[in-house]
PDB file of C-alpha atoms in Angstrom:
ATOM      1  CA  UNK L1223     -22.859   8.403 -12.377  1.00  0.00           C
ATOM      2  CA  UNK L1224     -20.395   7.105  -9.493  1.00  0.00           C
ATOM      3  CA  UNK L1225     -19.353   9.481  -7.073  1.00  0.00           C
ATOM      4  CA  UNK L1226     -15.577  10.758  -7.143  1.00  0.00           C
ATOM      5  CA  UNK L1227     -13.353   8.521  -4.092  1.00  0.00           C
ATOM      6  CA  UNK L1228     -10.885  11.009  -1.577  1.00  0.00           C
ATOM      7  CA  UNK L1229      -8.451   9.363  -4.033  1.00  0.00           C
ATOM      8  CA  UNK L1230      -9.777   9.993  -6.910  1.00  0.00           C
ATOM      9  CA  UNK L1231     -10.218  13.749  -5.813  1.00  0.00           C
ATOM     10  CA  UNK L1232      -7.088  14.171  -4.873  1.00  0.00           C
ATOM     11  CA  UNK L1233      -5.563  13.390  -7.796  1.00  0.00           C
ATOM     12  CA  UNK L1234      -7.355  15.199  -9.739  1.00  0.00           C
ATOM     13  CA  UNK L1235      -6.222  18.469  -7.965  1.00  0.00           C
ATOM     14  CA  UNK L1236      -2.905  17.027  -8.165  1.00  0.00           C
ATOM     15  CA  UNK L1237      -2.773  16.226 -12.155  1.00  0.00           C
ATOM     16  CA  UNK L1238      -4.956  19.831 -12.882  1.00  0.00           C
ATOM     17  CA  UNK L1239      -2.014  21.870 -11.160  1.00  0.00           C
ATOM     18  CA  UNK L1240       0.720  19.407 -12.847  1.00  0.00           C
ATOM     19  CA  UNK L1241      -0.628  20.199 -16.162  1.00  0.00           C
ATOM     20  CA  UNK L1242      -1.078  23.843 -16.080  1.00  0.00           C
ATOM     21  CA  UNK L1243       2.561  24.206 -15.018  1.00  0.00           C
ATOM     22  CA  UNK L1244       5.355  25.228 -17.502  1.00  0.00           C
ATOM     23  CA  UNK L1245       8.645  22.894 -17.792  1.00  0.00           C
ATOM     24  CA  UNK L1246      10.682  26.201 -19.240  1.00  0.00           C
ATOM     25  CA  UNK L1247       9.855  27.260 -15.875  1.00  0.00           C
ATOM     26  CA  UNK L1248      10.685  24.411 -13.130  1.00  0.00           C
ATOM     27  CA  UNK L1249       8.492  25.020  -9.936  1.00  0.00           C
ATOM     28  CA  UNK L1250       8.871  23.724  -5.884  1.00  0.00           C
ATOM     29  CA  UNK L1251       6.641  20.966  -5.041  1.00  0.00           C
ATOM     30  CA  UNK L1252       4.168  22.768  -2.584  1.00  0.00           C
ATOM     31  CA  UNK L1253       2.954  24.718  -5.760  1.00  0.00           C
ATOM     32  CA  UNK L1254       1.793  21.489  -7.071  1.00  0.00           C
ATOM     33  CA  UNK L1255       0.994  19.730  -4.107  1.00  0.00           C
ATOM     34  CA  UNK L1256      -0.273  22.439  -1.627  1.00  0.00           C
ATOM     35  CA  UNK L1257      -4.404  23.057  -3.247  1.00  0.00           C
ATOM     36  CA  UNK L1258      -4.581  19.072  -2.201  1.00  0.00           C
ATOM     37  CA  UNK L1259      -3.863  19.038   1.241  1.00  0.00           C
ATOM     38  CA  UNK L1260      -7.037  19.988   2.756  1.00  0.00           C
ATOM     39  CA  UNK L1261      -8.548  17.415   0.400  1.00  0.00           C
ATOM     40  CA  UNK L1262      -6.655  14.630   2.187  1.00  0.00           C
ATOM     41  CA  UNK L1263      -8.135  11.853   3.707  1.00  0.00           C
ATOM     42  CA  UNK L1264      -7.130  10.151   6.818  1.00  0.00           C
ATOM     43  CA  UNK L1265      -6.043   7.008   4.615  1.00  0.00           C
ATOM     44  CA  UNK L1266      -3.972   9.390   1.967  1.00  0.00           C
ATOM     45  CA  UNK L1267      -0.372  10.346   2.986  1.00  0.00           C
ATOM     46  CA  UNK L1268       2.065  12.447   0.686  1.00  0.00           C
ATOM     47  CA  UNK L1269       5.773  12.511   0.300  1.00  0.00           C
ATOM     48  CA  UNK L1270       8.398  14.242  -1.935  1.00  0.00           C
ATOM     49  CA  UNK L1271      10.723  12.618  -3.220  1.00  0.00           C
ATOM     50  CA  UNK L1272      13.967  14.709  -4.174  1.00  0.00           C
ATOM     51  CA  UNK L1273      16.497  13.246  -6.510  1.00  0.00           C
ATOM     52  CA  UNK L1274      19.677  13.856  -5.022  1.00  0.00           C
ATOM     53  CA  UNK L1275      22.192  12.476  -7.881  1.00  0.00           C
ATOM     54  CA  UNK L1276      21.806   9.433  -9.821  1.00  0.00           C
ATOM     55  CA  UNK L1277      22.109   6.866  -7.288  1.00  0.00           C
ATOM     56  CA  UNK L1278      18.240   6.350  -6.117  1.00  0.00           C
ATOM     57  CA  UNK L1279      19.815   5.470  -2.643  1.00  0.00           C
ATOM     58  CA  UNK L1280      20.964   8.731  -1.951  1.00  0.00           C
ATOM     59  CA  UNK L1281      17.875   9.946  -2.781  1.00  0.00           C
ATOM     60  CA  UNK L1282      15.801  11.940  -0.321  1.00  0.00           C
ATOM     61  CA  UNK L1283      12.364  10.712   1.243  1.00  0.00           C
ATOM     62  CA  UNK L1284      10.702  13.637   2.913  1.00  0.00           C
ATOM     63  CA  UNK L1285       7.136  13.081   4.536  1.00  0.00           C
ATOM     64  CA  UNK L1286       4.663  16.566   3.430  1.00  0.00           C
ATOM     65  CA  UNK L1287       1.723  14.838   5.194  1.00  0.00           C
ATOM     66  CA  UNK L1288       1.429  11.778   7.656  1.00  0.00           C
ATOM     67  CA  UNK L1289      -1.464   9.403   6.908  1.00  0.00           C
ATOM     68  CA  UNK L1290      -3.754   8.106  10.016  1.00  0.00           C
ATOM     69  CA  UNK L1291      -3.797   4.643   8.819  1.00  0.00           C
ATOM     70  CA  UNK L1292      -3.004   3.114  12.054  1.00  0.00           C
ATOM     71  CA  UNK L1293      -2.438  -1.232  13.268  1.00  0.00           C
ATOM     72  CA  UNK L1294      -1.362  -2.534  16.281  1.00  0.00           C
ATOM     73  CA  UNK L1295       1.409  -4.425  13.565  1.00  0.00           C
ATOM     74  CA  UNK L1296       3.447  -1.285  12.513  1.00  0.00           C
ATOM     75  CA  UNK L1297       3.891   2.173  12.217  1.00  0.00           C
ATOM     76  CA  UNK L1298       2.834   3.274   9.069  1.00  0.00           C
ATOM     77  CA  UNK L1299       5.151   6.868   9.859  1.00  0.00           C
ATOM     78  CA  UNK L1300       7.224   6.360  11.954  1.00  0.00           C
ATOM     79  CA  UNK L1301       8.569   3.468   9.102  1.00  0.00           C
ATOM     80  CA  UNK L1302       8.107   5.739   6.538  1.00  0.00           C
ATOM     81  CA  UNK L1303       9.589   9.407   8.441  1.00  0.00           C
ATOM     82  CA  UNK L1304      12.352  11.690   6.645  1.00  0.00           C
ATOM     83  CA  UNK L1305      14.838   9.378   5.663  1.00  0.00           C
ATOM     84  CA  UNK L1306      17.396   8.379   2.570  1.00  0.00           C
ATOM     85  CA  UNK L1307      15.955   5.913   0.541  1.00  0.00           C
ATOM     86  CA  UNK L1308      19.556   3.978   1.913  1.00  0.00           C
ATOM     87  CA  UNK L1309      17.717   4.729   5.431  1.00  0.00           C
ATOM     88  CA  UNK L1310      14.033   2.718   5.032  1.00  0.00           C
ATOM     89  CA  UNK L1311      14.234  -0.660   7.294  1.00  0.00           C
ATOM     90  CA  UNK L1312      13.024  -2.661   4.466  1.00  0.00           C
ATOM     91  CA  UNK L1313      15.135  -3.003   0.803  1.00  0.00           C
ATOM     92  CA  UNK L1314      13.170  -5.172  -0.203  1.00  0.00           C
ATOM     93  CA  UNK L1315      10.078  -3.076  -1.051  1.00  0.00           C
ATOM     94  CA  UNK L1316      12.211   0.018  -2.072  1.00  0.00           C
ATOM     95  CA  UNK L1317      14.167  -2.495  -4.677  1.00  0.00           C
ATOM     96  CA  UNK L1318      10.595  -3.656  -6.035  1.00  0.00           C
ATOM     97  CA  UNK L1319       7.977  -1.211  -5.295  1.00  0.00           C
ATOM     98  CA  UNK L1320       9.504   2.074  -5.355  1.00  0.00           C
ATOM     99  CA  UNK L1321      12.591   2.685  -7.234  1.00  0.00           C
ATOM    100  CA  UNK L1322      11.816   1.229 -10.365  1.00  0.00           C
ATOM    101  CA  UNK L1323       8.793   3.478 -10.541  1.00  0.00           C
ATOM    102  CA  UNK L1324      10.906   6.458 -10.014  1.00  0.00           C
ATOM    103  CA  UNK L1325      12.911   5.949 -12.567  1.00  0.00           C
ATOM    104  CA  UNK L1326      10.218   5.232 -14.698  1.00  0.00           C
ATOM    105  CA  UNK L1327       8.799   8.357 -14.311  1.00  0.00           C
ATOM    106  CA  UNK L1328      11.952  10.164 -14.589  1.00  0.00           C
ATOM    107  CA  UNK L1329      13.048   8.470 -17.511  1.00  0.00           C
ATOM    108  CA  UNK L1330       8.982   9.339 -19.251  1.00  0.00           C
ATOM    109  CA  UNK L1331       8.219  12.771 -17.536  1.00  0.00           C
ATOM    110  CA  UNK L1332       5.260  11.791 -17.083  1.00  0.00           C
ATOM    111  CA  UNK L1333       2.364  10.764 -13.708  1.00  0.00           C
ATOM    112  CA  UNK L1334       2.229   7.685 -12.712  1.00  0.00           C
ATOM    113  CA  UNK L1335      -1.442   6.195 -11.102  1.00  0.00           C
ATOM    114  CA  UNK L1336      -1.429   2.672 -10.219  1.00  0.00           C
ATOM    115  CA  UNK L1337      -2.564  -0.079  -7.826  1.00  0.00           C
ATOM    116  CA  UNK L1338       0.205  -1.026  -5.579  1.00  0.00           C
ATOM    117  CA  UNK L1339       0.308  -4.745  -4.032  1.00  0.00           C
ATOM    118  CA  UNK L1340       3.423  -5.598  -2.323  1.00  0.00           C
ATOM    119  CA  UNK L1341       5.004  -6.985   0.391  1.00  0.00           C
ATOM    120  CA  UNK L1342       6.718  -4.287   3.536  1.00  0.00           C
ATOM    121  CA  UNK L1343       8.605  -6.024   6.617  1.00  0.00           C
ATOM    122  CA  UNK L1344       6.660  -9.584   5.817  1.00  0.00           C
ATOM    123  CA  UNK L1345       2.909  -8.180   5.750  1.00  0.00           C
ATOM    124  CA  UNK L1346       1.158  -7.420   2.219  1.00  0.00           C
ATOM    125  CA  UNK L1347       0.008  -3.995   1.893  1.00  0.00           C
ATOM    126  CA  UNK L1348      -1.821  -2.543  -1.152  1.00  0.00           C
ATOM    127  CA  UNK L1349      -2.477   0.505  -1.882  1.00  0.00           C
ATOM    128  CA  UNK L1350      -2.961   3.835  -4.723  1.00  0.00           C
ATOM    129  CA  UNK L1351      -0.723   5.736  -6.211  1.00  0.00           C
ATOM    130  CA  UNK L1352      -0.406   8.777  -7.532  1.00  0.00           C
ATOM    131  CA  UNK L1353       3.670  10.175  -8.988  1.00  0.00           C
ATOM    132  CA  UNK L1354       4.070  13.012 -10.114  1.00  0.00           C
ATOM    133  CA  UNK L1355       7.898  14.607 -11.482  1.00  0.00           C
ATOM    134  CA  UNK L1356       8.308  18.023 -11.471  1.00  0.00           C
ATOM    135  CA  UNK L1357       8.531  19.278 -15.397  1.00  0.00           C
ATOM    136  CA  UNK L1358      12.500  20.029 -16.220  1.00  0.00           C
ATOM    137  CA  UNK L1359      13.269  19.880 -20.263  1.00  0.00           C
ATOM    138  CA  UNK L1360      16.625  17.902 -18.339  1.00  0.00           C
ATOM    139  CA  UNK L1361      15.847  16.166 -15.552  1.00  0.00           C
ATOM    140  CA  UNK L1362      13.284  16.205 -12.247  1.00  0.00           C
ATOM    141  CA  UNK L1363      14.782  17.028  -9.099  1.00  0.00           C
ATOM    142  CA  UNK L1364      11.883  16.218  -7.319  1.00  0.00           C
ATOM    143  CA  UNK L1365       8.720  13.843  -7.448  1.00  0.00           C
ATOM    144  CA  UNK L1366       5.448  14.260  -5.276  1.00  0.00           C
ATOM    145  CA  UNK L1367       3.883  10.441  -4.505  1.00  0.00           C
ATOM    146  CA  UNK L1368       0.620  10.386  -2.929  1.00  0.00           C
ATOM    147  CA  UNK L1369      -0.972   7.296  -1.632  1.00  0.00           C
ATOM    148  CA  UNK L1370      -4.363   5.654  -0.188  1.00  0.00           C
ATOM    149  CA  UNK L1371      -4.124   2.734   1.986  1.00  0.00           C
ATOM    150  CA  UNK L1372      -6.546  -0.308   1.077  1.00  0.00           C
ATOM    151  CA  UNK L1373      -4.961  -2.883   3.304  1.00  0.00           C
ATOM    152  CA  UNK L1374      -2.277  -3.802   5.733  1.00  0.00           C
ATOM    153  CA  UNK L1375      -2.727  -7.714   6.372  1.00  0.00           C
ATOM    154  CA  UNK L1376      -0.547  -9.671   8.727  1.00  0.00           C
ATOM    155  CA  UNK L1377       0.597 -12.930   7.511  1.00  0.00           C
ATOM    156  CA  UNK L1378      -0.207 -16.491   9.275  1.00  0.00           C
ATOM    157  CA  UNK L1379       2.652 -18.240  11.726  1.00  0.00           C
ATOM    158  CA  UNK L1380       2.615 -20.966  10.097  1.00  0.00           C
ATOM    159  CA  UNK L1381       1.350 -21.692   6.469  1.00  0.00           C
ATOM    160  CA  UNK L1382      -1.621 -23.745   6.507  1.00  0.00           C
ATOM    161  CA  UNK L1383      -2.500 -27.248   4.401  1.00  0.00           C
ATOM    162  CA  UNK L1384      -6.153 -26.756   4.522  1.00  0.00           C
ATOM    163  CA  UNK L1385      -8.414 -29.945   3.993  1.00  0.00           C
ATOM    164  CA  UNK L1386     -11.191 -29.635   1.760  1.00  0.00           C
ATOM    165  CA  UNK L1387     -13.118 -29.212   4.201  1.00  0.00           C
ATOM    166  CA  UNK L1388     -11.606 -26.464   5.506  1.00  0.00           C
ATOM    167  CA  UNK L1389     -11.056 -24.776   2.582  1.00  0.00           C
ATOM    168  CA  UNK L1390     -14.574 -24.217   2.367  1.00  0.00           C
ATOM    169  CA  UNK L1391     -15.554 -23.023   5.195  1.00  0.00           C
ATOM    170  CA  UNK L1392     -12.451 -20.436   4.496  1.00  0.00           C
ATOM    171  CA  UNK L1393     -14.264 -19.620   0.805  1.00  0.00           C
ATOM    172  CA  UNK L1394     -16.939 -18.882   2.987  1.00  0.00           C
ATOM    173  CA  UNK L1395     -15.810 -17.453   5.904  1.00  0.00           C
ATOM    174  CA  UNK L1396     -13.495 -14.238   3.455  1.00  0.00           C
ATOM    175  CA  UNK L1397     -16.561 -13.891   1.468  1.00  0.00           C
ATOM    176  CA  UNK L1398     -18.456 -12.630   5.103  1.00  0.00           C
ATOM    177  CA  UNK L1399     -20.379 -16.131   6.333  1.00  0.00           C
ATOM    178  CA  UNK L1400     -21.145 -16.420   9.652  1.00  0.00           C
ATOM    179  CA  UNK L1401     -20.510 -19.888  11.376  1.00  0.00           C
ATOM    180  CA  UNK L1402     -24.027 -20.476  10.920  1.00  0.00           C
ATOM    181  CA  UNK L1403     -24.591 -19.488   7.726  1.00  0.00           C
ATOM    182  CA  UNK L1404     -21.304 -21.530   6.720  1.00  0.00           C
ATOM    183  CA  UNK L1405     -22.535 -24.399   8.572  1.00  0.00           C
ATOM    184  CA  UNK L1406     -26.026 -24.706   6.772  1.00  0.00           C
ATOM    185  CA  UNK L1407     -24.600 -23.720   3.278  1.00  0.00           C
ATOM    186  CA  UNK L1408     -21.653 -26.850   3.413  1.00  0.00           C
ATOM    187  CA  UNK L1409     -24.509 -28.931   5.889  1.00  0.00           C
ATOM    188  CA  UNK L1410     -22.233 -29.375   8.459  1.00  0.00           C
ATOM    189  CA  UNK L1411     -22.991 -28.791  12.294  1.00  0.00           C
ATOM    190  CA  UNK L1412     -22.834 -25.599  13.978  1.00  0.00           C
ATOM    191  CA  UNK L1413     -20.149 -26.797  16.140  1.00  0.00           C
ATOM    192  CA  UNK L1414     -18.452 -28.845  13.740  1.00  0.00           C
ATOM    193  CA  UNK L1415     -17.480 -25.219  12.132  1.00  0.00           C
ATOM    194  CA  UNK L1416     -16.812 -23.341  15.317  1.00  0.00           C
ATOM    195  CA  UNK L1417     -14.254 -25.949  16.072  1.00  0.00           C
ATOM    196  CA  UNK L1418     -12.315 -26.066  12.825  1.00  0.00           C
ATOM    197  CA  UNK L1419     -12.382 -22.229  12.769  1.00  0.00           C
ATOM    198  CA  UNK L1420     -10.861 -22.212  16.464  1.00  0.00           C
ATOM    199  CA  UNK L1421      -8.067 -25.294  15.340  1.00  0.00           C
ATOM    200  CA  UNK L1422      -7.901 -22.485  12.228  1.00  0.00           C
ATOM    201  CA  UNK L1423      -7.297 -19.386  14.815  1.00  0.00           C
ATOM    202  CA  UNK L1424      -4.832 -21.311  17.379  1.00  0.00           C
ATOM    203  CA  UNK L1425      -2.562 -22.796  14.287  1.00  0.00           C
ATOM    204  CA  UNK L1426      -2.515 -19.837  12.526  1.00  0.00           C
ATOM    205  CA  UNK L1427      -2.103 -17.245  15.686  1.00  0.00           C
ATOM    206  CA  UNK L1428      -5.506 -15.679  15.315  1.00  0.00           C
ATOM    207  CA  UNK L1429      -7.026 -13.350  17.480  1.00  0.00           C
ATOM    208  CA  UNK L1430     -10.126 -13.971  16.532  1.00  0.00           C
ATOM    209  CA  UNK L1431     -11.864 -14.988  13.321  1.00  0.00           C
ATOM    210  CA  UNK L1432     -11.267 -11.573  11.792  1.00  0.00           C
ATOM    211  CA  UNK L1433      -7.887 -11.853  11.979  1.00  0.00           C
ATOM    212  CA  UNK L1434      -8.409 -15.201  10.881  1.00  0.00           C
ATOM    213  CA  UNK L1435     -10.564 -13.864   7.830  1.00  0.00           C
ATOM    214  CA  UNK L1436      -7.253 -11.503   7.100  1.00  0.00           C
ATOM    215  CA  UNK L1437      -4.737 -14.014   7.658  1.00  0.00           C
ATOM    216  CA  UNK L1438      -6.487 -16.038   5.068  1.00  0.00           C
ATOM    217  CA  UNK L1439      -6.653 -12.698   2.662  1.00  0.00           C
ATOM    218  CA  UNK L1440      -2.870 -12.059   3.206  1.00  0.00           C
ATOM    219  CA  UNK L1441      -2.262 -15.827   1.987  1.00  0.00           C
ATOM    220  CA  UNK L1442      -3.860 -15.822  -0.509  1.00  0.00           C
ATOM    221  CA  UNK L1443      -2.290 -12.405  -2.303  1.00  0.00           C
ATOM    222  CA  UNK L1444       1.430 -14.171  -1.420  1.00  0.00           C
ATOM    223  CA  UNK L1445       0.493 -17.393  -3.404  1.00  0.00           C
ATOM    224  CA  UNK L1446      -1.203 -15.098  -6.633  1.00  0.00           C
ATOM    225  CA  UNK L1447       1.564 -12.606  -6.209  1.00  0.00           C
ATOM    226  CA  UNK L1448       4.393 -15.202  -6.109  1.00  0.00           C
TER     227      UNK L1448
END
């Protein structure tokens, strides 16, 4: 039997506490998330949305525990600082990845667990998320959101039209093959593969081969999500 992931452990603890609370005696979010705080890994964050009024743009977002997830292209913790949703820097992200799910949880008054693949300030973003609404006979006053970061990928400087050989090279690169292994598999010289990789890095603005692979994955996610 596979071992539990950090996210599944936190999810189980949050759900267990949520299930034991009563709708007749609404509680504050601290009652639900307190047992899970010490279980949050460096890639996890915990946020409480305060549902002030019916307009979601006026709802408030408060970070209870920031993530240790770091990126040279985006300061996640600064971006997700305490604010009203209307003050968030990426309105499209809120419109597509956050507000619809909050509305759904309010309507059903049931938890929601999902893998989110979206864009944030032009970057491809993926994370696991659980949303837990306050149990309330009328309408929840808050929703707990806990997320586990999977990836944050930089998009290429420009879209790349690859020929057949470059497509094969990039596919093997994404699968983890080295330049020497790619050359052997495709019947090309090591120098040819290195030259093609160097050319793609220059055109796409990648700093190194690992960065190039991440950009190619981001491009693929853009295509599959559109």
